[in-house]
Coordinates of C-alpha atoms in Angstrom, one line a residue:
X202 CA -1.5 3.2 -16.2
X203 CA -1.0 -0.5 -16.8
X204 CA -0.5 -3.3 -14.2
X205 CA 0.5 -6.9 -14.4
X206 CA 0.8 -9.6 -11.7
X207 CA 3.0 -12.1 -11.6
X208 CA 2.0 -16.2 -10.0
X209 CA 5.6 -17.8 -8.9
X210 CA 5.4 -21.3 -8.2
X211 CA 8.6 -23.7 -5.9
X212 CA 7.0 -26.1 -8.4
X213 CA 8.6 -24.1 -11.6
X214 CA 12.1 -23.5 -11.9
X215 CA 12.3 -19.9 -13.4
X216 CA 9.2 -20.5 -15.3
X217 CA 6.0 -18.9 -14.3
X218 CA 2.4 -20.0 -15.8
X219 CA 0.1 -16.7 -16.9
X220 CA -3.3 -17.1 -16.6
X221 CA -6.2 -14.2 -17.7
X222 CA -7.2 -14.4 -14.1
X223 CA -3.8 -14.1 -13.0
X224 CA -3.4 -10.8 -15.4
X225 CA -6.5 -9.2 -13.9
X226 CA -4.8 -8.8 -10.7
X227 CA -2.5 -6.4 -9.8
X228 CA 0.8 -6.6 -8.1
X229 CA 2.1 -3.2 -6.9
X230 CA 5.9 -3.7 -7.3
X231 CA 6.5 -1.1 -6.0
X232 CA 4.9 -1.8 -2.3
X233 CA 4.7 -5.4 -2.7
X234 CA 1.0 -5.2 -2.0
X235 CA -1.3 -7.4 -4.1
X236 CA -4.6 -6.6 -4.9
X237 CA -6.7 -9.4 -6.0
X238 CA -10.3 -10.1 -8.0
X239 CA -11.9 -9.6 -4.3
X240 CA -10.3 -6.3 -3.2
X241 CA -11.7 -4.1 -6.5
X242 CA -15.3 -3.7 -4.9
X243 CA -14.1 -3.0 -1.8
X244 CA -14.1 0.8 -0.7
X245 CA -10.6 3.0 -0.9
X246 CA -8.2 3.7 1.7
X247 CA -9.3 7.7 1.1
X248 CA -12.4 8.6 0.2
X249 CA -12.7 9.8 -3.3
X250 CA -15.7 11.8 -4.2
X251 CA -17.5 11.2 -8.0
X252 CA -19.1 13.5 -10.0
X253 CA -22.6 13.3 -12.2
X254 CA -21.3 11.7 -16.0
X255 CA -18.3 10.2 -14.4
X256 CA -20.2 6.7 -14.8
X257 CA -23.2 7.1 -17.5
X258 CA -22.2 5.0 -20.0
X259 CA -22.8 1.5 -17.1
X260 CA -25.4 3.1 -15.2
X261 CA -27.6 5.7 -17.3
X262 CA -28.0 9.3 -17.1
X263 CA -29.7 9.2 -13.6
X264 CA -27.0 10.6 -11.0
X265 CA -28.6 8.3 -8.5
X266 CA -28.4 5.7 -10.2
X267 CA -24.7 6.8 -11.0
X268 CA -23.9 6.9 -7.5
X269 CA -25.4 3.5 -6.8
X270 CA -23.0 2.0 -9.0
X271 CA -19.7 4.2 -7.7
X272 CA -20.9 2.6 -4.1
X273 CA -21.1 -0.9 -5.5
X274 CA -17.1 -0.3 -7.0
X275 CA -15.9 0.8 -3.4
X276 CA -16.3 4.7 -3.9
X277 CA -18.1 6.3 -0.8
X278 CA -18.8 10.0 -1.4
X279 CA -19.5 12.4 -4.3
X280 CA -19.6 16.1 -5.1
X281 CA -21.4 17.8 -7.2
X282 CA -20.5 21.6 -8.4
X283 CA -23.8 22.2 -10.0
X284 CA -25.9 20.9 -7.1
X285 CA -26.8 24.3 -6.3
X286 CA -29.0 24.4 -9.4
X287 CA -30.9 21.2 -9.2
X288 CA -34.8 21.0 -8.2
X289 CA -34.8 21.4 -4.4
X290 CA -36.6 17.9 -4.3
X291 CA -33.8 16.5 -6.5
X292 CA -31.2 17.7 -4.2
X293 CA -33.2 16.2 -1.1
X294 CA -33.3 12.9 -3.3
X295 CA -29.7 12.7 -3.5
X296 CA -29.1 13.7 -0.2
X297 CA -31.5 11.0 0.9
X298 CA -29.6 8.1 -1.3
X299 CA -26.3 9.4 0.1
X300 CA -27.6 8.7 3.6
X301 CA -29.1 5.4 3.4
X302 CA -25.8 4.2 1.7
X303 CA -23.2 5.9 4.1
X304 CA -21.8 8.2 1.7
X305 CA -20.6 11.3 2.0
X306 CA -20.9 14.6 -0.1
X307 CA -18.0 16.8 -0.5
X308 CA -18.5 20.3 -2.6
X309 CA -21.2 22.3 -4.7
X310 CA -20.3 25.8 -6.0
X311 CA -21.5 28.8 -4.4
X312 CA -25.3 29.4 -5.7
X313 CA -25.9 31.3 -8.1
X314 CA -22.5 33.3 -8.6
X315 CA -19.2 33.0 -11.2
X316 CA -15.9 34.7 -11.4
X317 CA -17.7 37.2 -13.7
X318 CA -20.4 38.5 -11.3
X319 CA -18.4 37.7 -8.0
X320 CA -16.0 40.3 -7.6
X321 CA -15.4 40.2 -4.6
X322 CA -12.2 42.3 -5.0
X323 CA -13.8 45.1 -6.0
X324 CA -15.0 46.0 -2.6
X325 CA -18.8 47.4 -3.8
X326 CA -22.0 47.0 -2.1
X327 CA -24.0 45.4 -5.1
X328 CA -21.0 42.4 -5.4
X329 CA -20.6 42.0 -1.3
X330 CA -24.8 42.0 -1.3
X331 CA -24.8 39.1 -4.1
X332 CA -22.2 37.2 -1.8
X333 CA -23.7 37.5 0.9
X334 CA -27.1 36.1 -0.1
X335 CA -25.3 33.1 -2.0
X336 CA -24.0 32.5 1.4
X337 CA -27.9 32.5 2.6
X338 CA -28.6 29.8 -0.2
X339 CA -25.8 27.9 0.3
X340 CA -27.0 27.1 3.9
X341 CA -30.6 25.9 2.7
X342 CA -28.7 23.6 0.2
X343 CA -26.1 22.0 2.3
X344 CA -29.6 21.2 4.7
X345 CA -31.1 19.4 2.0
X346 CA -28.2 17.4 1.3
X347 CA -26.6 17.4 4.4
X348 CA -23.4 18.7 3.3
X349 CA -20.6 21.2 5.2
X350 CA -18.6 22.3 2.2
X351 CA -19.0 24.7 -0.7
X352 CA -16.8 26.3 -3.4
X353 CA -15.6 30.0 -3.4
X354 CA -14.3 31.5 -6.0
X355 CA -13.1 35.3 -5.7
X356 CA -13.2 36.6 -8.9
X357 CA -11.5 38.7 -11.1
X358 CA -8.7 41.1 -10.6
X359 CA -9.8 44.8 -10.3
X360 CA -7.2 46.2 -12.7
X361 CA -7.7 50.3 -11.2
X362 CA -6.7 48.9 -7.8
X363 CA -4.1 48.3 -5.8
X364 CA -3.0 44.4 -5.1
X365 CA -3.5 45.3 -1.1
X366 CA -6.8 47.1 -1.5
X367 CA -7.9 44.2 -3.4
X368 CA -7.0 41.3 -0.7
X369 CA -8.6 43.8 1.8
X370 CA -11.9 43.8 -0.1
X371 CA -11.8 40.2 -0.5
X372 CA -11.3 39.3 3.5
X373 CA -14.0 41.7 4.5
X374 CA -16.3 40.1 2.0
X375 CA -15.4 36.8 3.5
X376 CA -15.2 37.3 7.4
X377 CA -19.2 38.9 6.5
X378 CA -20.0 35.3 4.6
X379 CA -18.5 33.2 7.4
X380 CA -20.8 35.2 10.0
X381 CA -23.8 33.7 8.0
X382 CA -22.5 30.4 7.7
X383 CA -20.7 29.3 10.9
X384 CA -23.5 29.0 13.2
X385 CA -24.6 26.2 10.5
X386 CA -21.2 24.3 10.5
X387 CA -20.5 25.2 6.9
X388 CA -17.1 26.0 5.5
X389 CA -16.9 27.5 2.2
X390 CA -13.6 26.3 0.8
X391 CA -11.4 29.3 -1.1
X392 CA -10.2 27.8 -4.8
X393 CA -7.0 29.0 -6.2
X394 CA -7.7 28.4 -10.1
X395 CA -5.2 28.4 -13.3
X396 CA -8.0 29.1 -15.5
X397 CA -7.2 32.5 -16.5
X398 CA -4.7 35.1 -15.7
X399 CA -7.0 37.4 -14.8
X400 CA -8.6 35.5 -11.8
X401 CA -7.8 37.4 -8.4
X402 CA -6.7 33.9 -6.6
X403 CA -4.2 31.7 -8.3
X404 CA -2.0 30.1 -5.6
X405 CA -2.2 28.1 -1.9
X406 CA -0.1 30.4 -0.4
X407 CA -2.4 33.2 -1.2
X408 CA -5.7 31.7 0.1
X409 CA -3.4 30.9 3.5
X410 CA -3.1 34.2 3.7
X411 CA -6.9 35.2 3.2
X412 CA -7.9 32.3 5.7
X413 CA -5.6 33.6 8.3
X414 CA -6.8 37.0 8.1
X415 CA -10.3 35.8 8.1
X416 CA -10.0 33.5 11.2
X417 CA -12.8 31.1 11.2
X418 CA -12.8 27.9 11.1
X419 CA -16.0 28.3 8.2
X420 CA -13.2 29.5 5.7
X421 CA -10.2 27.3 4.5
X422 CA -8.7 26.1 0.9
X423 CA -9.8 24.5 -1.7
X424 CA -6.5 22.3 -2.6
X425 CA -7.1 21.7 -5.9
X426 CA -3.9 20.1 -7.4
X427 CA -4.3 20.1 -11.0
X428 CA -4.5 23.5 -10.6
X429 CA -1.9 23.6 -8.1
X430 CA 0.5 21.3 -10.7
X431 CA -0.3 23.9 -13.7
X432 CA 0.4 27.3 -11.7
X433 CA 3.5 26.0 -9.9
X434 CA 3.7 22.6 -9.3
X435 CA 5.7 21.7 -6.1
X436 CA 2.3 20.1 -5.2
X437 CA 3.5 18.3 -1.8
X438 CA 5.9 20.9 -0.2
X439 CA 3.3 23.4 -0.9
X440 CA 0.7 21.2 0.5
X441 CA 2.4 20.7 3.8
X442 CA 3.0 24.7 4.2
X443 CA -0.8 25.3 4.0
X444 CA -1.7 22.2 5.6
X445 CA -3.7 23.8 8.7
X446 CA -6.2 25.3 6.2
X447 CA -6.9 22.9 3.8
X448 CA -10.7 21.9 3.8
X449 CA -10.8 19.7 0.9
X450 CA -8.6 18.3 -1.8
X451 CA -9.9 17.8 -5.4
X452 CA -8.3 15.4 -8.3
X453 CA -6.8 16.1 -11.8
X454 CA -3.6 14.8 -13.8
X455 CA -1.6 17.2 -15.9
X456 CA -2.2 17.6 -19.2
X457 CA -5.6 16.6 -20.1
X458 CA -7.5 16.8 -16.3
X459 CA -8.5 13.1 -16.6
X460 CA -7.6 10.2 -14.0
X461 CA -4.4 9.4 -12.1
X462 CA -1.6 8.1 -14.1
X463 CA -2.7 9.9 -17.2
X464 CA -0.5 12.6 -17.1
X465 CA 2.8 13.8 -15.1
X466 CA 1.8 13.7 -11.9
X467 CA 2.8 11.0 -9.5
X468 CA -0.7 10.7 -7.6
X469 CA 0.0 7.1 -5.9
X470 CA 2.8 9.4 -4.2
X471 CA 0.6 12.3 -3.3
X472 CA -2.3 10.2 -1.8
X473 CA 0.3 8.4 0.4
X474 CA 1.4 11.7 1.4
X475 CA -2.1 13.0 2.5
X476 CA -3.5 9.8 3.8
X477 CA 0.0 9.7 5.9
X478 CA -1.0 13.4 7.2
X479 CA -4.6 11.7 8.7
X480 CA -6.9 13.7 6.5
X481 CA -10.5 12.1 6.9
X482 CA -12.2 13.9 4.3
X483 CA -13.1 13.8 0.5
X484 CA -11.4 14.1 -1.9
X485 CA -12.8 15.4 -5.1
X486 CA -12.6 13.8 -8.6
X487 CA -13.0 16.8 -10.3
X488 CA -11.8 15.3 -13.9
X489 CA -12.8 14.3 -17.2
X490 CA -12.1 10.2 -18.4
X491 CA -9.3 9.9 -20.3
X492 CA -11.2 6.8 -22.3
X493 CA -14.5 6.4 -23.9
X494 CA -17.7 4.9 -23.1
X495 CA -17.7 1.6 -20.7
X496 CA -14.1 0.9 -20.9
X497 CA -12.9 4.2 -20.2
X498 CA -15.3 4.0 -16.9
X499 CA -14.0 0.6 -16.4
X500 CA -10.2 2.0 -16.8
X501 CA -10.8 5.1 -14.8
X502 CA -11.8 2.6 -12.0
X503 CA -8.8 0.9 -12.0
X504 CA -6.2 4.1 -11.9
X505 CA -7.4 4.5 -8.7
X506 CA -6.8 1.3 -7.5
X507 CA -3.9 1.5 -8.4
X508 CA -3.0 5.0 -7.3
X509 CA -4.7 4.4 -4.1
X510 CA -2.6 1.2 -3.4
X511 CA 0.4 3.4 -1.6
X512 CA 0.7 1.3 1.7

């Protein structure tokens, strides 16, 4: 998404002089609020969460490093889906750099577990064990990089069972993993994915559903809205109807799953909407970069400026 500013002078009679300095800074016409050279280091209005790779190409393969520089351009948390798998001492090194620069961490996946092996529809011993002692590992995690949040996926639809039978499973399974983790102040957050059709939880409306049953406050939804956009869209209206379960919110335009204002949806509007609401937490950049290399990184930066410049 391009910007341009604009310099009007009493001095200039419907003339204006453009200057490269002048052109780096943006005017949001559409709020009338200017942001200038000295507002693009300082940190967002929400708090947007970076992922390992998202800045490589300025500051190395290191994720440290990586998040070193996001802090220096105004971001203030990260997450990290594969955090799960890292060297324990790796994961206490990162948790140690979040803490000395204030940052926050917002979601790893569940250890050790995909929608192949977590069916947690099917309602079987041998899947409900697995969860249950992914739930065990999550905890020691989340201590090492003092974290509350981790990502639950359900699995697969059990095609030789009914729909009900199936939920049923899945809530059982659930209310046993939020036994393990609520006395640590964890909340695994429930993802509804467009990934595949044959992935048991697909919508908001449906994880609502699972949260209420399960009751604690250690199981909500994972709001992801580029999967939200591609499965039905309606992204805000839907938002607001689950609104009391939402646990985190994670970041991807439509087509392509790169940065705001790459695709079709109207993020600037969204993060108004959810700012507007008082959410506090992170929310995840869980996309690619629409551009290559240090320019893409550089351009990536600035979408969110821009999208994040609603007030």
């Amino acid at each position: 998404m391009k910007r341009r500013n604009f310099m009007q002078s009493s001095m200039l009679a419907g003339a204006s002089l453009l200057t490269t300095s002048v052109l780096n800074a943006a005017t949001l016409s559409s709020c009338n609020t200017a942001v200038t050279d000295t507002d693009t280091d300082k940190p967002f209005r929400l708090n947007y969460g970076v992922h390992d790779g998202m800045f490589k190409n300025h500051a190395g393969d290191n994720f440290i490093d990586q998040i070193k520089f996001a802090y220096d351009r105004g971001f203030r948390a990260i997450e990290d889906n594969g955090m799960s798998s890292r060297p324990a001492d790796q994961q206490k090194k990162i948790g140690d750099t979040l803490a000395s620069l204030g940052m926050g961490m917002g979601v790893f996946v569940q250890p050790g577990l995909g929608n192949d092996t977590n069916l947690l529809a099917a309602g079987t011993a041998d899947h409900l064990d697995k969860f249950i002692a992914s739930c065990k590992e999550a905890v020691e995690v989340s201590k090492r990089v003092n974290n509350k949040l981790f990502t639950v996926v359900p699995g697969d639809f059990v095609r030789n069972l009914p729909i009900g039978i199936q939920t049923a499973n899945v809530i059982e399974a659930i209310k046993k993993g939020t036994a393990i983790i609520e006395p640590h102040g964890l909340v695994m957050v429930l993802e509804p994915l467009s990934d595949n059709p044959n992935l048991f939880l697909r919508t908001p409306d449906q994880a609502y559903a699972i949260c209420k049953a399960v009751g604690s406050p250690s199981c909500k939804i994972l709001y992801d809205m580029y999967h939200v956009q591609r499965n039905q869209g309606n992204i805000i209206p839907t938002l607001d109807m689950v609104y009391d379960e939402i646990g985190y919110y994670q970041i991807g335009d439509n087509p392509g799953r790169n940065e705001p204002g790459t695709g079709e949806v109207n993020y600037k509007n969204i993060f108004k909407h959810i700012y507007n609401k008082g959410y506090k937490g992170i929310l995840g950049m869980e996309h690619g970069n629409a551009g290559k290399g240090k320019e893409g990184e550089l351009a990536l930066i600035k979408a969110y400026r821009e999208a994040d410049s609603f007030i």
